[in-house]
Structure formats: structure tokens, C-alpha cells
PDB file of C-alpha atoms in Angstrom:
ATOM      1  CA  MET A   1      22.882  -4.669 -53.922  1.00 52.00           C
ATOM      2  CA  HIS A   2      22.505  -6.995 -50.986  1.00 58.00           C
ATOM      3  CA  VAL A   3      25.449  -5.315 -49.228  1.00 57.00           C
ATOM      4  CA  GLN A   4      24.018  -1.894 -49.874  1.00 66.00           C
ATOM      5  CA  ALA A   5      20.654  -2.865 -48.299  1.00 64.00           C
ATOM      6  CA  ARG A   6      22.469  -4.273 -45.310  1.00 69.00           C
ATOM      7  CA  SER A   7      24.440  -1.047 -44.793  1.00 73.00           C
ATOM      8  CA  ARG A   8      21.242   0.976 -45.108  1.00 78.00           C
ATOM      9  CA  ALA A   9      19.561  -1.266 -42.527  1.00 76.00           C
ATOM     10  CA  GLY A  10      22.579  -0.866 -40.231  1.00 76.00           C
ATOM     11  CA  LEU A  11      22.509   2.890 -40.714  1.00 77.00           C
ATOM     12  CA  ALA A  12      18.760   2.969 -39.990  1.00 79.00           C
ATOM     13  CA  LEU A  13      19.272   0.822 -36.884  1.00 77.00           C
ATOM     14  CA  THR A  14      22.082   3.106 -35.671  1.00 81.00           C
ATOM     15  CA  LEU A  15      19.929   6.202 -36.217  1.00 74.00           C
ATOM     16  CA  ALA A  16      16.994   4.556 -34.436  1.00 74.00           C
ATOM     17  CA  ILE A  17      19.175   3.714 -31.420  1.00 76.00           C
ATOM     18  CA  ALA A  18      20.613   7.247 -31.354  1.00 70.00           C
ATOM     19  CA  ALA A  19      17.103   8.749 -31.523  1.00 67.00           C
ATOM     20  CA  ALA A  20      15.903   6.456 -28.754  1.00 65.00           C
ATOM     21  CA  LEU A  21      18.809   7.433 -26.520  1.00 62.00           C
ATOM     22  CA  ALA A  22      18.253  11.120 -27.247  1.00 61.00           C
ATOM     23  CA  GLY A  23      14.555  10.640 -26.465  1.00 58.00           C
ATOM     24  CA  CYS A  24      15.401   9.018 -23.152  1.00 58.00           C
ATOM     25  CA  ASN A  25      17.493  12.015 -22.187  1.00 57.00           C
ATOM     26  CA  SER A  26      14.694  14.468 -23.019  1.00 58.00           C
ATOM     27  CA  LEU A  27      12.152  12.269 -21.194  1.00 60.00           C
ATOM     28  CA  ASP A  28      14.446  12.191 -18.174  1.00 65.00           C
ATOM     29  CA  GLY A  29      14.665  16.003 -18.211  1.00 69.00           C
ATOM     30  CA  ALA A  30      10.885  16.312 -18.549  1.00 69.00           C
ATOM     31  CA  ALA A  31      10.396  13.893 -15.658  1.00 70.00           C
ATOM     32  CA  HIS A  32      12.707  16.001 -13.498  1.00 72.00           C
ATOM     33  CA  ARG A  33      10.845  19.187 -14.422  1.00 75.00           C
ATOM     34  CA  VAL A  34       7.495  17.594 -13.508  1.00 70.00           C
ATOM     35  CA  ALA A  35       8.897  16.210 -10.241  1.00 70.00           C
ATOM     36  CA  ASN A  36      10.273  19.631  -9.318  1.00 73.00           C
ATOM     37  CA  ALA A  37       6.963  21.340 -10.149  1.00 71.00           C
ATOM     38  CA  VAL A  38       4.926  18.993  -7.953  1.00 73.00           C
ATOM     39  CA  THR A  39       5.647  19.590  -4.271  1.00 72.00           C
ATOM     40  CA  PRO A  40       4.250  17.638  -1.351  1.00 76.00           C
ATOM     41  CA  TYR A  41       1.795  19.248   1.042  1.00 77.00           C
ATOM     42  CA  LYS A  42       3.495  20.498   4.183  1.00 77.00           C
ATOM     43  CA  VAL A  43       1.346  20.976   7.252  1.00 80.00           C
ATOM     44  CA  GLU A  44       1.574  23.808   9.725  1.00 80.00           C
ATOM     45  CA  VAL A  45       2.779  22.486  13.076  1.00 82.00           C
ATOM     46  CA  VAL A  46       1.523  24.348  16.147  1.00 81.00           C
ATOM     47  CA  GLN A  47       2.588  23.184  19.603  1.00 85.00           C
ATOM     48  CA  GLY A  48       2.037  24.628  23.046  1.00 85.00           C
ATOM     49  CA  ASN A  49       0.057  27.610  24.308  1.00 84.00           C
ATOM     50  CA  PHE A  50       0.198  30.985  22.621  1.00 87.00           C
ATOM     51  CA  VAL A  51       0.792  33.558  25.373  1.00 90.00           C
ATOM     52  CA  SER A  52       0.133  37.167  24.433  1.00 89.00           C
ATOM     53  CA  LYS A  53       1.620  40.373  25.815  1.00 90.00           C
ATOM     54  CA  GLU A  54      -1.805  41.203  27.287  1.00 90.00           C
ATOM     55  CA  GLN A  55      -1.883  37.912  29.208  1.00 90.00           C
ATOM     56  CA  VAL A  56       1.594  38.487  30.678  1.00 91.00           C
ATOM     57  CA  GLU A  57       0.587  42.014  31.716  1.00 90.00           C
ATOM     58  CA  ALA A  58      -2.461  40.581  33.534  1.00 90.00           C
ATOM     59  CA  LEU A  59      -0.253  38.543  35.911  1.00 91.00           C
ATOM     60  CA  GLN A  60       0.031  40.082  39.381  1.00 90.00           C
ATOM     61  CA  PRO A  61       2.317  38.991  42.241  1.00 91.00           C
ATOM     62  CA  GLY A  62       0.452  36.953  44.818  1.00 92.00           C
ATOM     63  CA  MET A  63      -2.009  35.337  42.377  1.00 92.00           C
ATOM     64  CA  SER A  64      -2.740  31.662  43.020  1.00 92.00           C
ATOM     65  CA  ARG A  65      -1.676  28.874  40.674  1.00 90.00           C
ATOM     66  CA  GLN A  66      -5.294  28.457  39.596  1.00 91.00           C
ATOM     67  CA  GLN A  67      -5.553  32.150  38.676  1.00 92.00           C
ATOM     68  CA  ILE A  68      -2.355  31.866  36.606  1.00 91.00           C
ATOM     69  CA  ARG A  69      -3.744  28.751  34.906  1.00 91.00           C
ATOM     70  CA  ASP A  70      -6.986  30.632  34.165  1.00 90.00           C
ATOM     71  CA  ILE A  71      -5.040  33.424  32.440  1.00 90.00           C
ATOM     72  CA  LEU A  72      -2.280  31.474  30.637  1.00 91.00           C
ATOM     73  CA  GLY A  73      -3.779  28.012  30.278  1.00 90.00           C
ATOM     74  CA  THR A  74      -2.200  24.714  31.252  1.00 88.00           C
ATOM     75  CA  PRO A  75       1.613  24.859  31.168  1.00 88.00           C
ATOM     76  CA  LEU A  76       3.401  22.767  28.564  1.00 84.00           C
ATOM     77  CA  VAL A  77       6.078  21.637  31.026  1.00 81.00           C
ATOM     78  CA  THR A  78       5.838  21.040  34.757  1.00 81.00           C
ATOM     79  CA  SER A  79       8.489  19.180  36.686  1.00 79.00           C
ATOM     80  CA  VAL A  80       8.331  17.214  39.906  1.00 79.00           C
ATOM     81  CA  PHE A  81      11.876  18.371  40.634  1.00 83.00           C
ATOM     82  CA  HIS A  82      11.081  22.050  39.997  1.00 83.00           C
ATOM     83  CA  SER A  83       7.571  22.434  41.379  1.00 85.00           C
ATOM     84  CA  ASP A  84       8.132  26.175  41.880  1.00 90.00           C
ATOM     85  CA  ARG A  85       7.986  26.930  38.139  1.00 91.00           C
ATOM     86  CA  TRP A  86       5.882  26.306  35.056  1.00 91.00           C
ATOM     87  CA  GLU A  87       7.148  26.460  31.489  1.00 91.00           C
ATOM     88  CA  TYR A  88       5.012  27.804  28.662  1.00 91.00           C
ATOM     89  CA  VAL A  89       6.502  27.081  25.233  1.00 91.00           C
ATOM     90  CA  PHE A  90       4.834  27.961  21.939  1.00 90.00           C
ATOM     91  CA  THR A  91       6.133  26.793  18.560  1.00 90.00           C
ATOM     92  CA  ILE A  92       4.650  27.255  15.110  1.00 87.00           C
ATOM     93  CA  LYS A  93       6.270  25.907  11.951  1.00 86.00           C
ATOM     94  CA  ARG A  94       4.820  26.879   8.579  1.00 82.00           C
ATOM     95  CA  PRO A  95       6.152  26.089   5.120  1.00 80.00           C
ATOM     96  CA  GLY A  96       8.114  28.957   3.626  1.00 77.00           C
ATOM     97  CA  VAL A  97       8.367  30.882   6.925  1.00 79.00           C
ATOM     98  CA  ASP A  98      10.962  30.754   9.687  1.00 83.00           C
ATOM     99  CA  PRO A  99       9.681  28.842  12.749  1.00 85.00           C
ATOM    100  CA  GLN A 100       8.425  30.957  15.649  1.00 86.00           C
ATOM    101  CA  VAL A 101       9.401  29.832  19.156  1.00 90.00           C
ATOM    102  CA  ARG A 102       8.452  31.711  22.328  1.00 91.00           C
ATOM    103  CA  LYS A 103       9.123  30.696  25.905  1.00 93.00           C
ATOM    104  CA  LEU A 104       7.794  31.971  29.223  1.00 92.00           C
ATOM    105  CA  THR A 105       8.716  30.663  32.665  1.00 92.00           C
ATOM    106  CA  VAL A 106       6.399  31.404  35.595  1.00 93.00           C
ATOM    107  CA  PHE A 107       7.899  31.198  39.100  1.00 93.00           C
ATOM    108  CA  PHE A 108       5.968  30.583  42.335  1.00 92.00           C
ATOM    109  CA  ASN A 109       6.644  30.941  46.050  1.00 92.00           C
ATOM    110  CA  GLY A 110       4.555  28.108  47.434  1.00 89.00           C
ATOM    111  CA  ASP A 111       1.134  28.556  45.829  1.00 89.00           C
ATOM    112  CA  SER A 112       1.471  32.252  44.956  1.00 93.00           C
ATOM    113  CA  PHE A 113       2.866  33.801  41.777  1.00 93.00           C
ATOM    114  CA  ALA A 114       6.265  35.478  42.191  1.00 93.00           C
ATOM    115  CA  ARG A 115       7.493  36.497  38.712  1.00 92.00           C
ATOM    116  CA  ALA A 116       7.603  35.608  35.018  1.00 92.00           C
ATOM    117  CA  GLU A 117      10.648  35.525  32.742  1.00 92.00           C
ATOM    118  CA  GLY A 118      10.939  34.828  29.062  1.00 91.00           C
ATOM    119  CA  ASP A 119      10.823  36.103  25.531  1.00 90.00           C
ATOM    120  CA  GLU A 120       9.104  39.305  24.466  1.00 90.00           C
ATOM    121  CA  MET A 121       5.543  38.255  23.731  1.00 89.00           C
ATOM    122  CA  PRO A 122       3.595  39.796  20.829  1.00 88.00           C
ATOM    123  CA  SER A 123       0.191  41.338  21.287  1.00 86.00           C
ATOM    124  CA  GLU A 124      -2.748  39.310  20.015  1.00 84.00           C
ATOM    125  CA  SER A 125      -3.206  41.613  17.019  1.00 83.00           C
ATOM    126  CA  ASP A 126       0.519  41.419  16.112  1.00 83.00           C
ATOM    127  CA  PHE A 127       0.396  37.631  16.279  1.00 82.00           C
ATOM    128  CA  VAL A 128      -2.685  37.419  14.052  1.00 80.00           C
ATOM    129  CA  ALA A 129      -1.034  39.813  11.575  1.00 78.00           C
ATOM    130  CA  SER A 130       2.063  37.585  11.451  1.00 75.00           C
ATOM    131  CA  LEU A 131      -0.113  34.571  10.609  1.00 73.00           C
ATOM    132  CA  GLN A 132      -1.854  36.369   7.769  1.00 64.00           C
ATOM    133  CA  GLY A 133       1.393  37.853   6.444  1.00 55.00           C
ATOM    134  CA  MET A 134       2.141  34.768   4.388  1.00 51.00           C
ATOM    135  CA  LYS A 135      -1.242  34.663   2.664  1.00 52.00           C
ATOM    136  CA  GLY A 136      -1.577  38.345   1.833  1.00 53.00           C
ATOM    137  CA  LYS A 137      -4.031  40.889   3.118  1.00 57.00           C
ATOM    138  CA  PRO A 138      -7.416  39.249   3.661  1.00 55.00           C
ATOM    139  CA  LYS A 139     -10.536  41.206   2.801  1.00 62.00           C
ATOM    140  CA  VAL A 140     -12.543  41.800   5.958  1.00 61.00           C
ATOM    141  CA  PRO A 141     -16.263  41.613   5.263  1.00 64.00           C
ATOM    142  CA  GLN A 142     -18.545  44.362   6.490  1.00 65.00           C
ATOM    143  CA  LEU A 143     -20.384  42.969   9.501  1.00 66.00           C
ATOM    144  CA  GLU A 144     -22.990  45.697   9.990  1.00 77.00           C
ATOM    145  CA  ALA A 145     -26.147  46.051   7.988  1.00 76.00           C
ATOM    146  CA  THR A 146     -27.045  49.460   6.617  1.00 79.00           C
ATOM    147  CA  GLU A 147     -30.428  51.053   7.269  1.00 82.00           C
ATOM    148  CA  ALA A 148     -31.480  50.217   3.691  1.00 83.00           C
ATOM    149  CA  GLN A 149     -30.597  46.553   4.209  1.00 80.00           C
ATOM    150  CA  LEU A 150     -32.474  46.420   7.523  1.00 77.00           C
ATOM    151  CA  ALA A 151     -35.562  47.993   5.918  1.00 80.00           C
ATOM    152  CA  LYS A 152     -35.929  44.866   3.755  1.00 80.00           C
ATOM    153  CA  TYR A 153     -36.794  42.874   6.865  1.00 76.00           C
ATOM    154  CA  PRO A 154     -39.817  44.270   8.698  1.00 73.00           C
ATOM    155  CA  ALA A 155     -40.158  43.627  12.424  1.00 71.00           C
ATOM    156  CA  ARG A 156     -42.144  40.492  13.173  1.00 66.00           C
ATOM    157  CA  GLN A 157     -44.960  40.371  15.667  1.00 65.00           C
ATOM    158  CA  THR A 158     -45.373  37.414  18.025  1.00 64.00           C
ATOM    159  CA  ASP A 159     -48.762  35.902  18.819  1.00 65.00           C
ATOM    160  CA  ASP A 160     -49.130  38.177  21.844  1.00 66.00           C
ATOM    161  CA  GLY A 161     -48.384  41.288  19.732  1.00 63.00           C
ATOM    162  CA  ALA A 162     -44.848  41.868  21.059  1.00 62.00           C
ATOM    163  CA  ASP A 163     -42.253  43.268  18.671  1.00 58.00           C
ATOM    164  CA  THR A 164     -39.240  40.950  18.000  1.00 55.00           C
ATOM    165  CA  THR A 165     -36.897  43.643  16.761  1.00 55.00           C
ATOM    166  CA  VAL A 166     -33.259  42.883  17.488  1.00 52.00           C
ATOM    167  CA  ASN A 167     -31.835  44.669  20.524  1.00 54.00           C
ATOM    168  CA  THR A 168     -29.225  47.142  19.285  1.00 54.00           C
ATOM    169  CA  ALA A 169     -27.937  48.112  22.733  1.00 55.00           C
ATOM    170  CA  PRO A 170     -24.137  47.851  23.079  1.00 59.00           C
ATOM    171  CA  ALA A 171     -22.801  44.592  24.518  1.00 59.00           C
ATOM    172  CA  ALA A 172     -21.780  44.445  28.150  1.00 58.00           C
ATOM    173  CA  ALA A 173     -18.174  45.487  28.794  1.00 64.00           C
ATOM    174  CA  SER A 174     -17.581  42.590  31.195  1.00 69.00           C
ATOM    175  CA  TYR A 175     -19.064  39.161  31.565  1.00 69.00           C
ATOM    176  CA  PRO A 176     -20.098  37.332  34.715  1.00 69.00           C
ATOM    177  CA  PRO A 177     -17.816  34.507  35.876  1.00 71.00           C
ATOM    178  CA  LEU A 178     -18.484  31.112  34.325  1.00 71.00           C
ATOM    179  CA  GLU A 179     -18.259  29.305  37.635  1.00 72.00           C
ATOM    180  CA  SER A 180     -19.301  30.351  41.110  1.00 65.00           C
ATOM    181  CA  ARG A 181     -16.408  30.224  43.550  1.00 56.00           C
TER     182      ARG A 181
END
């Protein structure tokens, strides 16, 4: 009887070890599934100046360096050894999307703009559409109030009796310069 109890204890111990080892394997698989489901946050990396097709079209031969800087912004690369050119490089890296890299080189004769060479630049609207392409089509809110909505807010009178109704005249097509030259 003592031998039989010992063999049963050995059998129970063997089964317990086998179950523990099988449990370790299933725990290891579960750990891998959880690790694969949890992904680290990946940031969007944007470097350089975005240059649009409209900006490149605005460049005219003979413009000064300051005028070019006003249109395109500060160049990403300028070289002491190549002072007759500026390099504009734009890079954007987003998770799940191929990186976008665009380059534009602006050449000068002295202080005046000569020509620009580089990649085909997208229009501003095409670029914005490419950014939103990953996230789906955003819903654009209606930005104008209807007559019924405006009727909820009566015009206010100031102390001197003047009406403070909002001016609905169209905005000016051009703006005055920010700095006097």
C-alpha cells in the first residue's frame, strides 16, 4: 500500500509538472499576443519649410533675396561656399505612410533671383488633402449662421444709440503691407 501511494504521488507530481510547463507555454503565447497588440506611439516628424506650387509660381526673375525670403521663408540650407544658392528641403514622416521629401534650390546672380530648380511642388490644397488622407474625410463644420440663427440675437444698442450689428461686407481682397519700406 505504501508503494502504491508513492507511485500515485509520483504520478500526481509528474502531471503537475506537465501542467505547469503547458501553462508556461500558453502564458508565453498570451504575453506575445499582448505585446503585439500594444504598439508604441510614433510621432510625426516634420522638418524644413513646406513650399507650395503657388509660392514657386510667385517667384519672378530679378527679385531680391529679401523678397524671396518673404515668399518662401528662411532656407533650410545656405552655404558659405555656395552663396549663390539656397536650399529648401521639406520632409514629413508619419507612421503608416511613406515619407514625403521635397527639395527646391533657388539660384541668385548677386542679390537678384535667377531661377529655381527642384521637385514638382503640390498646391496647398493638395498638400492638406494628403495630410488628411490617413485619417479619413473630416467633417467640415458650417461656418455661416442662417437667418433664423441670427434672429435669435437682436442687435445691441450702445449708450449713444448706435447699432452694433456685425458688418457683413466682404473682406478686402488684399491686405496692406505689415511693414513700411
